């Protein structure tokens, strides 16, 4: 039986809540499952190769749907029977219109590299994969404005603009798989945010299909446009809960003429803040990244073959590491600045660093980056990861990592029991700490030890429970720790305006 729009329950969350247990947020099963009749309808919109279904007559086996049903960290698992892969905006429109009328819940899926369970079904929602929408629509090499289908892989766009001497303003470890539509929908931060700012600034326009099939053409290529409410901003970070992003217009910066990097080994975390000040002072306009990895994160990256390990004397006595990148206009000038910085740091009476390893060639440059970028991958190889991507004052980074480790120790959960590692890394320059707890398995007792403890700590520091990964299914309950009741109420109202039946990615962002 079809539910009616009036049965969509809008629940208000308490401003502060004690949360008990969850591995997946649960959506009340109020939506209709996809049926053979629906597949027959989709067959009028899409060619057979764009419909993967296990419904009879099946076009895919259950194992072929596994990659669409499982999230990257292996924590969330859906039971979708059907994945649709449209090629055009018009096809997306027709699919959503049908799903809206039929009350079928839809999960938009990009590269499925999201880390908060937002990109997979929680029940048997239909998966709408953007993978086949992968064409560049236009590139203006003078203005540096790229317009691309949402399903374009971030790396392929980087490669596309490179011959024009441009780069993408966003870069992240998952660039080989994540899509620009997914990046926009999660408001991905990544490694270049320090230099080029967030996607709220660099995205100029979006094309979005609303749940009722309306195509919202906000695909402007204008740098300046003050004509009323800036609707596109609502879709940047909406995590597929308001509509499907089908294309993106984005400003790409000119490629730096010279990039270099250095990894610095620090004897104590206490040195990170003064180091950041000194690095900013020395490098000013050419500083493009300031990334932090603690010793545990470094050791895991090395253990799992990410980047080239430093020599043993270079890591001896190091409590943590900072990777500094410069991007500028003239190699000699930038190298001089970087060498001056290193000289100053090493000749200081009380040096902030033990040592620094400067990349000498492109291979070493990539290898140093791989140490930092590879931590996420290394953690996933090491075990099951509880991932907290929080914004807190830099001064509190180590305290939060150590406090979490201590709490797990007190609960008897650390080492040889259940939790193998507690580590911190992240985009220090942006105040973003990735606090990871690696365990043998996802266990309720670990979950209970970590939450709401971590969220309460974040709240006490007036931080954010999600700096860049988003809320997804993992943190819907935690939203009140960073947003007040008035803001959350307004978010529910906005959701209702765009998606009155609630078919778009239910159970994500808002409970
Ligand atoms: C190794 C690794 C490193 C990472 N590093 C970073 C990092 O540095 N910074 C960072 O911010 N994130 C990082 N991430 C997380 C992830 O890569 C980003 O969130 C990325 O932007 C997700 O893009 P995607 O295409 O994979 O989206 P998906 O994972 O497929 O989807 C993410 C969310 O967006 C929605 N969505 C996807 N496409 C669309 C669309 N076209 N329209 C509407 N909704 C859509 C989905 O429904 C889901 O809610 C990392 C992940 C990994 C695995």
Coordinates of C-alpha atoms and ligand atoms in Angstrom, one line a residue:
X1 CA 0.0 0.0 0.0
X2 CA 1.2 3.5 -0.8
X3 CA 1.9 5.7 2.1
X4 CA 0.6 9.3 1.7
X5 CA 2.6 12.4 2.1
X6 CA 1.0 13.2 5.4
X7 CA 2.5 10.0 6.9
X8 CA 6.0 11.4 6.6
X9 CA 6.9 12.0 10.2
X10 CA 9.0 15.1 11.0
X11 CA 10.6 14.4 14.3
X12 CA 12.3 17.1 16.2
X13 CA 15.4 16.2 18.1
X14 CA 16.2 17.3 21.6
X15 CA 18.9 19.9 21.6
X16 CA 21.1 17.5 23.6
X17 CA 20.5 13.9 23.6
X18 CA 22.0 10.8 25.2
X19 CA 22.4 8.3 22.5
X20 CA 22.5 4.6 23.1
X21 CA 23.5 2.2 20.3
X22 CA 23.5 1.9 16.6
X23 CA 25.4 0.5 13.8
X24 CA 23.1 1.8 11.2
X25 CA 20.5 4.5 11.5
X26 CA 17.2 2.9 10.8
X27 CA 14.6 4.4 8.5
X28 CA 11.0 3.3 9.2
X29 CA 10.1 1.0 6.3
X30 CA 7.4 3.3 5.0
X31 CA 8.5 3.3 1.4
X32 CA 7.6 0.9 -1.4
X33 CA 10.0 -1.7 -2.6
X34 CA 10.9 -1.7 -6.3
X35 CA 8.7 -4.2 -8.2
X36 CA 8.8 -5.9 -11.5
X37 CA 6.3 -3.3 -12.7
X38 CA 8.7 -0.5 -11.8
X39 CA 11.5 -2.3 -13.7
X40 CA 9.2 -2.5 -16.7
X41 CA 8.7 1.3 -16.4
X42 CA 12.4 2.0 -16.0
X43 CA 13.0 -0.1 -19.1
X44 CA 11.1 2.5 -21.1
X45 CA 13.6 5.2 -19.8
X46 CA 16.9 3.4 -19.8
X47 CA 18.6 0.7 -22.0
X48 CA 18.9 -2.7 -20.5
X49 CA 22.6 -2.2 -19.7
X50 CA 21.8 0.7 -17.4
X51 CA 19.5 -1.4 -15.2
X52 CA 21.0 -3.8 -12.7
X53 CA 18.4 -5.7 -10.8
X54 CA 18.1 -9.0 -9.0
X55 CA 14.3 -9.0 -9.5
X56 CA 13.2 -11.7 -12.0
X57 CA 14.1 -11.7 -14.8
X58 CA 17.3 -10.7 -13.1
X59 CA 20.0 -8.7 -15.0
X60 CA 22.5 -8.9 -12.1
X61 CA 23.4 -11.3 -9.4
X62 CA 23.2 -10.3 -5.8
X63 CA 27.1 -10.3 -5.7
X64 CA 27.1 -7.7 -8.5
X65 CA 25.0 -5.4 -6.3
X66 CA 27.3 -5.9 -3.4
X67 CA 29.5 -2.9 -4.3
X68 CA 26.5 -0.6 -4.4
X69 CA 25.1 -2.0 -1.1
X70 CA 28.2 -1.8 1.0
X71 CA 30.0 1.4 2.1
X72 CA 33.7 2.0 1.9
X73 CA 34.5 1.3 5.6
X74 CA 32.3 -1.8 5.7
X75 CA 30.0 -0.5 8.4
X76 CA 26.7 0.0 6.5
X77 CA 25.0 -2.6 4.3
X78 CA 21.9 -2.2 2.3
X79 CA 19.7 -4.7 0.5
X80 CA 18.8 -2.8 -2.6
X81 CA 17.6 -5.0 -5.4
X82 CA 18.0 -2.4 -8.1
X83 CA 20.6 0.0 -9.4
X84 CA 19.9 2.5 -12.2
X85 CA 22.6 4.1 -14.2
X86 CA 21.2 7.0 -16.2
X87 CA 23.2 8.8 -18.8
X88 CA 21.3 12.1 -19.1
X89 CA 19.6 14.6 -16.8
X90 CA 16.3 13.9 -18.6
X91 CA 16.6 10.3 -17.6
X92 CA 17.3 11.2 -14.0
X93 CA 14.2 13.4 -14.1
X94 CA 11.9 10.7 -15.4
X95 CA 13.3 8.2 -12.8
X96 CA 12.8 10.5 -9.9
X97 CA 9.3 11.5 -11.0
X98 CA 8.3 7.9 -11.1
X99 CA 9.9 7.1 -7.7
X100 CA 8.2 10.1 -6.2
X101 CA 4.8 9.1 -7.4
X102 CA 5.4 5.5 -6.4
X103 CA 6.9 6.4 -3.0
X104 CA 10.2 4.6 -3.7
X105 CA 13.1 5.8 -1.7
X106 CA 16.2 6.7 -3.7
X107 CA 19.9 6.8 -2.7
X108 CA 22.1 8.9 -5.1
X109 CA 25.5 7.3 -5.4
X110 CA 28.7 8.7 -6.7
X111 CA 32.0 6.9 -6.2
X112 CA 30.8 5.4 -3.0
X113 CA 33.9 6.6 -1.1
X114 CA 31.9 8.4 1.5
X115 CA 32.9 7.6 5.1
X116 CA 29.6 8.2 7.0
X117 CA 27.3 5.7 5.4
X118 CA 25.5 8.2 3.3
X119 CA 26.0 6.6 -0.1
X120 CA 24.4 3.2 0.5
X121 CA 20.9 2.1 1.2
X122 CA 19.9 1.3 4.7
X123 CA 17.0 -0.9 3.6
X124 CA 16.1 -1.7 0.0
X125 CA 16.1 1.8 -1.4
X126 CA 16.7 2.2 -5.2
X127 CA 20.3 3.1 -5.9
X128 CA 20.7 5.8 -8.5
X129 CA 24.3 5.7 -9.7
X130 CA 25.8 8.7 -11.5
X131 CA 28.6 6.6 -12.9
X132 CA 27.4 6.9 -16.5
X133 CA 27.0 10.7 -16.4
X134 CA 30.7 11.3 -17.0
X135 CA 31.2 13.9 -19.7
X136 CA 32.9 17.3 -19.5
X137 CA 30.3 19.7 -20.8
X138 CA 32.6 22.7 -21.3
X139 CA 35.9 24.3 -20.2
X140 CA 36.8 27.9 -20.5
X141 CA 40.6 28.1 -20.4
X142 CA 40.6 31.8 -19.9
X143 CA 38.2 32.0 -17.0
X144 CA 39.2 28.5 -15.8
X145 CA 35.6 27.5 -15.5
X146 CA 34.8 23.8 -15.9
X147 CA 31.3 22.5 -16.4
X148 CA 31.0 18.7 -16.0
X149 CA 28.5 15.9 -15.4
X150 CA 28.2 15.0 -11.8
X151 CA 29.6 11.5 -12.4
X152 CA 33.0 12.6 -13.6
X153 CA 35.7 11.1 -11.5
X154 CA 37.7 13.8 -9.7
X155 CA 41.1 12.4 -11.0
X156 CA 39.8 12.5 -14.6
X157 CA 38.8 16.1 -14.2
X158 CA 42.2 16.9 -12.8
X159 CA 43.8 15.2 -15.8
X160 CA 41.3 17.1 -18.1
X161 CA 42.3 20.6 -16.9
X162 CA 46.0 19.8 -16.5
X163 CA 47.0 20.5 -20.2
X164 CA 45.3 23.9 -19.8
X165 CA 47.5 24.6 -16.8
X166 CA 44.7 24.4 -14.3
X167 CA 44.0 22.2 -11.3
X168 CA 40.9 21.2 -9.5
X169 CA 40.3 23.3 -6.3
X170 CA 39.6 20.1 -4.4
X171 CA 41.9 17.1 -3.9
X172 CA 41.6 14.1 -1.7
X173 CA 42.9 10.6 -1.2
X174 CA 39.9 9.1 -2.9
X175 CA 40.3 11.1 -6.1
X176 CA 40.7 8.0 -8.2
X177 CA 37.1 6.9 -7.4
X178 CA 35.1 9.8 -6.0
X179 CA 33.0 11.9 -8.4
X180 CA 32.6 15.6 -8.6
X181 CA 28.9 15.3 -7.8
X182 CA 29.8 13.4 -4.7
X183 CA 32.4 15.9 -3.7
X184 CA 29.8 18.7 -4.1
X185 CA 27.1 16.7 -2.3
X186 CA 29.4 16.1 0.7
X187 CA 31.1 19.6 0.5
X188 CA 34.4 17.7 0.5
X189 CA 37.3 19.5 2.1
X190 CA 40.5 17.7 1.4
X191 CA 44.1 18.7 0.9
X192 CA 43.7 22.0 -0.9
X193 CA 41.2 23.7 1.2
X194 CA 43.8 25.7 3.1
X195 CA 44.8 27.3 -0.2
X196 CA 41.6 27.4 -2.4
X197 CA 38.9 27.5 0.2
X198 CA 35.8 25.3 0.4
X199 CA 33.4 24.2 -2.4
X200 CA 30.9 26.8 -1.1
X201 CA 33.3 29.3 -2.7
X202 CA 34.6 27.5 -5.8
X203 CA 31.4 25.9 -7.1
X204 CA 29.7 28.5 -9.3
X205 CA 26.6 26.5 -10.2
X206 CA 24.8 23.2 -10.1
X207 CA 22.2 21.4 -12.1
X208 CA 19.9 19.4 -9.9
X209 CA 16.9 17.2 -10.4
X210 CA 14.4 17.5 -7.6
X211 CA 12.4 14.5 -6.4
X212 CA 9.3 15.4 -8.4
X213 CA 11.4 15.4 -11.6
X214 CA 11.8 19.2 -11.9
X215 CA 15.2 20.1 -13.4
X216 CA 16.6 23.0 -11.5
X217 CA 19.0 24.8 -13.8
X218 CA 21.4 26.7 -11.6
X219 CA 24.4 25.9 -13.8
X220 CA 25.7 29.4 -14.1
X221 CA 29.3 30.1 -15.0
X222 CA 29.2 33.6 -13.5
X223 CA 31.6 34.6 -10.8
X224 CA 29.2 37.2 -9.5
X225 CA 25.4 36.8 -9.3
X226 CA 23.5 38.5 -6.6
X227 CA 20.0 37.8 -7.8
X228 CA 18.2 36.6 -4.7
X229 CA 18.7 33.5 -2.6
X230 CA 21.8 31.5 -3.6
X231 CA 19.9 28.1 -3.9
X232 CA 23.0 26.1 -5.1
X233 CA 24.5 26.5 -1.6
X234 CA 21.8 24.3 -0.2
X235 CA 22.9 21.4 -2.4
X236 CA 26.6 21.7 -1.5
X237 CA 26.8 19.3 1.4
X238 CA 23.1 18.1 1.2
X239 CA 24.3 14.5 0.9
X240 CA 21.6 13.6 -1.6
X241 CA 18.8 14.5 0.7
X242 CA 17.3 17.3 -1.4
X243 CA 17.8 16.2 -5.0
X244 CA 20.2 14.6 -7.4
X245 CA 23.1 16.8 -8.6
X246 CA 23.5 16.1 -12.3
X247 CA 26.1 18.7 -13.3
X248 CA 28.5 21.1 -11.6
X249 CA 30.1 24.4 -12.7
X250 CA 33.4 25.0 -10.9
X251 CA 36.2 27.5 -10.8
X252 CA 39.6 25.8 -11.4
X253 CA 42.7 27.7 -10.2
X254 CA 45.7 28.1 -12.4
X255 CA 48.2 25.4 -11.8
X256 CA 51.1 26.5 -9.7
X257 CA 54.4 26.6 -11.7
X258 CA 56.2 24.9 -8.9
X259 CA 55.2 22.7 -6.0
X260 CA 57.4 21.3 -3.3
X261 CA 56.9 19.5 0.0
X262 CA 58.8 18.6 3.1
X263 CA 57.9 16.3 5.9
X264 CA 58.9 17.5 9.4
X265 CA 59.4 15.2 12.4
X266 CA 58.4 16.8 15.7
X267 CA 59.5 15.6 19.1
X268 CA 56.2 16.8 20.7
X269 CA 52.7 17.7 19.6
X270 CA 53.1 20.9 21.6
X271 CA 55.3 22.1 18.8
X272 CA 52.7 21.9 16.1
X273 CA 51.0 25.3 16.9
X274 CA 54.2 27.3 17.1
X275 CA 55.4 25.5 14.0
X276 CA 52.3 26.4 12.1
X277 CA 52.8 30.1 13.0
X278 CA 56.4 30.0 11.9
X279 CA 55.6 28.2 8.7
X280 CA 52.9 30.7 7.8
X281 CA 55.3 33.5 8.6
X282 CA 58.1 32.2 6.4
X283 CA 56.1 30.8 3.5
X284 CA 53.1 33.2 3.4
X285 CA 51.5 33.2 -0.1
X286 CA 53.2 29.9 -1.2
X287 CA 52.0 27.7 1.6
X288 CA 49.4 25.4 0.2
X289 CA 49.1 22.5 2.7
X290 CA 49.9 21.9 6.4
X291 CA 48.9 18.3 7.2
X292 CA 49.4 16.5 10.5
X293 CA 49.9 12.8 11.2
X294 CA 50.7 11.4 14.6
X295 CA 53.2 8.7 15.2
X296 CA 50.6 5.9 15.2
X297 CA 49.2 7.1 11.9
X298 CA 52.7 7.3 10.4
X299 CA 53.5 3.8 11.5
X300 CA 50.3 2.4 10.1
X301 CA 50.9 4.2 6.7
X302 CA 54.4 2.7 6.5
X303 CA 53.2 -0.7 7.7
X304 CA 50.7 -0.9 4.9
X305 CA 53.0 0.4 2.2
X306 CA 51.8 3.9 1.7
X307 CA 54.6 6.1 0.5
X308 CA 58.3 5.7 1.3
X309 CA 59.3 5.2 4.9
X310 CA 61.7 7.8 6.3
X311 CA 65.1 6.6 7.5
X312 CA 65.1 5.2 11.1
X313 CA 67.3 8.1 12.4
X314 CA 64.8 10.6 10.8
X315 CA 61.9 9.2 12.8
X316 CA 63.7 8.5 16.0
X317 CA 62.1 10.4 18.9
X318 CA 59.3 11.8 16.7
X319 CA 55.9 12.0 18.3
X320 CA 54.3 13.3 15.2
X321 CA 54.9 14.6 11.7
X322 CA 53.8 17.6 9.6
X323 CA 53.7 17.7 5.9
X324 CA 54.1 21.1 4.4
X325 CA 53.5 21.8 0.8
X326 CA 54.3 25.0 -1.2
X327 CA 52.8 26.0 -4.5
X328 CA 54.1 29.1 -6.2
X329 CA 55.1 30.8 -9.3
X330 CA 58.9 30.4 -9.5
X331 CA 60.8 27.2 -8.4
X332 CA 64.0 28.9 -7.3
X333 CA 62.2 31.5 -5.2
X334 CA 60.0 28.8 -3.5
X335 CA 62.9 26.5 -2.9
X336 CA 64.8 29.3 -1.3
X337 CA 62.0 30.1 1.0
X338 CA 61.6 26.5 2.0
X339 CA 65.3 26.1 2.6
X340 CA 65.4 29.2 4.7
X341 CA 62.5 27.9 6.8
X342 CA 64.3 24.6 7.4
X343 CA 67.5 26.3 8.3
X344 CA 65.8 28.5 10.8
X345 CA 63.9 25.6 12.3
X346 CA 66.9 23.4 12.7
X347 CA 69.3 26.2 13.9
X348 CA 66.9 27.4 16.6
X349 CA 68.1 27.2 20.2
X350 CA 65.2 25.0 21.1
X351 CA 64.3 23.5 17.7
X352 CA 60.6 22.7 17.1
X353 CA 61.5 19.8 14.8
X354 CA 64.0 17.0 15.0
X355 CA 64.5 16.8 11.3
X356 CA 62.9 17.6 7.9
X357 CA 63.0 15.6 4.7
X358 CA 62.7 17.7 1.6
X359 CA 61.4 16.2 -1.6
X360 CA 64.1 16.3 -4.3
X361 CA 62.2 15.2 -7.3
X362 CA 58.6 14.5 -8.4
X363 CA 58.8 10.9 -7.2
X364 CA 59.8 11.9 -3.7
X365 CA 57.1 14.6 -3.8
X366 CA 54.4 12.0 -4.5
X367 CA 55.9 9.6 -2.0
X368 CA 55.8 12.1 0.9
X369 CA 52.2 12.9 0.0
X370 CA 51.4 9.2 -0.1
X371 CA 52.4 8.9 3.5
X372 CA 49.7 11.4 4.5
X373 CA 47.1 10.5 1.9
X374 CA 47.5 6.8 2.5
X375 CA 46.6 6.9 6.2
X376 CA 42.8 6.4 5.4
X377 CA 43.7 3.3 3.3
X378 CA 46.1 2.0 5.8
X379 CA 43.6 2.3 8.6
X380 CA 41.0 0.3 6.6
X381 CA 43.6 -2.4 6.0
X382 CA 44.4 -2.6 9.7
X383 CA 40.9 -3.3 11.0
X384 CA 37.5 -1.8 11.5
X385 CA 37.6 1.9 12.0
X386 CA 35.5 4.2 14.1
X387 CA 36.1 7.5 12.3
X388 CA 35.5 10.9 13.8
X389 CA 36.1 13.8 11.5
X390 CA 35.9 16.7 13.8
X391 CA 36.6 20.4 13.8
X392 CA 38.2 21.6 17.1
X393 CA 40.8 24.2 18.1
X394 CA 44.2 23.0 17.1
X395 CA 45.5 23.3 20.6
X396 CA 43.1 20.5 21.7
X397 CA 44.0 18.0 19.0
X398 CA 46.4 15.9 21.1
X399 CA 44.3 16.2 24.2
X400 CA 41.3 14.7 22.4
X401 CA 43.3 11.8 20.9
X402 CA 45.0 11.1 24.3
X403 CA 41.7 11.5 26.2
X404 CA 40.0 9.0 23.9
X405 CA 42.8 6.5 24.3
X406 CA 42.7 6.9 28.1
X407 CA 39.0 6.4 28.2
X408 CA 39.2 3.2 26.2
X409 CA 42.1 2.0 28.5
X410 CA 40.0 2.7 31.6
X411 CA 37.1 0.7 30.1
X412 CA 39.5 -2.2 29.5
X413 CA 39.0 -2.1 25.8
X414 CA 42.5 -1.1 24.6
X415 CA 45.0 -3.4 23.0
X416 CA 44.6 -7.2 22.9
X417 CA 41.0 -6.7 24.0
X418 CA 39.2 -5.0 21.2
X419 CA 40.8 -1.7 20.2
X420 CA 44.1 -1.9 18.4
X421 CA 45.0 1.7 17.8
X422 CA 43.8 5.3 18.6
X423 CA 45.3 7.8 16.1
X424 CA 45.0 11.3 14.9
X425 CA 45.8 12.9 11.6
X426 CA 44.3 15.5 9.4
X427 CA 44.2 19.0 7.9
X428 CA 45.7 20.9 10.8
X429 CA 45.7 24.1 8.7
X430 CA 41.8 23.9 8.6
X431 CA 41.4 22.8 12.3
X432 CA 40.2 19.4 11.1
X433 CA 41.2 16.3 13.1
X434 CA 40.6 12.8 11.9
X435 CA 40.3 10.8 15.1
X436 CA 40.3 7.1 14.3
X437 CA 39.8 4.2 16.6
X438 CA 40.9 0.9 14.9
X439 CA 39.4 -2.3 16.3
X440 CA 39.2 -5.9 15.3
X441 CA 35.4 -5.6 14.9
X442 CA 32.6 -3.1 15.3
X443 CA 31.4 -3.9 18.9
X444 CA 28.6 -2.2 20.9
X445 CA 30.9 -1.8 24.0
X446 CA 33.4 0.2 21.9
X447 CA 30.6 2.2 20.4
X448 CA 29.2 3.0 23.9
X449 CA 32.6 4.0 25.2
X450 CA 33.1 6.4 22.3
X451 CA 29.7 8.0 22.0
X452 CA 28.4 10.3 23.2
X453 CA 31.8 10.9 24.9
X454 CA 33.5 12.2 21.8
X455 CA 30.5 14.4 20.8
X456 CA 30.3 15.9 24.2
X457 CA 34.0 16.7 24.1
X458 CA 33.5 18.4 20.7
X459 CA 30.5 20.3 22.0
X460 CA 32.4 21.5 25.0
X461 CA 35.1 22.9 22.6
X462 CA 32.4 24.5 20.5
X463 CA 33.6 22.3 17.6
X464 CA 31.8 20.5 14.8
X465 CA 31.0 16.8 14.8
X466 CA 31.7 16.7 11.1
X467 CA 34.4 18.9 9.6
X468 CA 34.2 17.5 6.1
X469 CA 32.8 13.9 5.7
X470 CA 29.2 14.9 6.5
X471 CA 26.5 13.4 8.6
X472 CA 25.3 10.5 6.5
X473 CA 23.7 7.7 8.4
X474 CA 26.4 7.7 11.0
X475 CA 25.9 10.9 12.7
X476 CA 22.2 11.9 12.4
X477 CA 21.9 11.5 16.2
X478 CA 24.9 13.7 16.7
X479 CA 23.7 16.7 14.8
X480 CA 22.4 18.5 18.0
X481 CA 25.9 18.5 19.4
X482 CA 26.9 21.0 16.7
X483 CA 23.6 22.7 15.7
X484 CA 21.0 24.3 17.9
X485 CA 17.3 23.4 17.8
X486 CA 16.3 26.4 15.7
X487 CA 18.8 25.4 13.0
X488 CA 17.7 21.8 13.0
X489 CA 14.1 22.8 12.8
X490 CA 14.8 24.9 9.8
X491 CA 16.7 22.1 8.2
X492 CA 13.6 19.9 8.5
X493 CA 11.5 22.6 6.9
X494 CA 13.9 23.0 4.0
X495 CA 13.9 19.3 3.5
X496 CA 10.1 19.3 3.4
X497 CA 10.1 22.1 0.8
X498 CA 12.4 20.2 -1.6
X499 CA 11.3 16.7 -0.8
X500 CA 7.8 16.6 0.7
X501 CA 7.5 12.8 0.5
X502 CA 11.0 12.3 2.0
X503 CA 12.1 9.9 -0.8
X504 CA 15.6 11.3 -1.1
X505 CA 18.2 9.4 0.9
X506 CA 16.0 8.7 3.9
X507 CA 17.8 8.2 7.2
X508 CA 20.7 10.4 6.2
X509 CA 21.6 13.8 7.7
X510 CA 18.2 14.2 9.4
X511 CA 16.6 11.3 11.3
Ligands
LIG1 C1 40.9 7.2 1.0 C2 39.9 8.3 1.3 C3 40.3 9.6 1.5 C4 39.3 10.6 1.7 N1 39.7 11.8 2.0 C5 38.8 12.8 2.2 C6 39.2 14.2 2.4 O1 40.4 14.5 2.5 N2 38.2 15.1 2.5 C7 36.9 14.8 2.5 O2 36.1 15.7 2.6 N3 36.5 13.5 2.2 C8 37.4 12.5 2.1 N4 37.0 11.3 1.9 C9 35.5 10.9 1.9 C10 34.9 10.9 0.4 O3 35.9 10.6 -0.5 C11 34.3 12.2 0.1 O4 33.2 12.5 0.9 C12 33.8 12.3 -1.4 O5 33.4 13.7 -1.6 C13 32.6 11.4 -1.7 O6 32.4 11.4 -3.1 P1 31.7 10.1 -3.8 O7 31.6 10.4 -5.2 O8 32.5 8.9 -3.5 O9 30.3 10.2 -3.1 P2 29.5 9.0 -2.5 O10 30.3 8.3 -1.4 O11 29.0 8.1 -3.5 O12 28.3 9.8 -1.8 C14 28.5 10.6 -0.7 C15 27.2 11.3 -0.4 O13 26.8 12.2 -1.4 C16 25.6 11.8 -2.0 N5 25.8 11.9 -3.5 C17 26.8 11.4 -4.3 N6 26.6 11.8 -5.5 C18 25.5 12.6 -5.5 C19 24.9 13.4 -6.6 N7 25.3 13.4 -7.8 N8 23.7 14.1 -6.2 C20 23.3 14.1 -5.0 N9 23.9 13.4 -4.0 C21 25.0 12.7 -4.3 C22 25.4 10.3 -1.6 O14 24.0 10.1 -1.5 C23 26.0 10.4 -0.2 O15 25.1 10.9 0.7 C24 37.9 10.2 1.7 C25 37.5 8.9 1.4 C26 38.5 7.9 1.3 C27 38.0 6.5 1.0

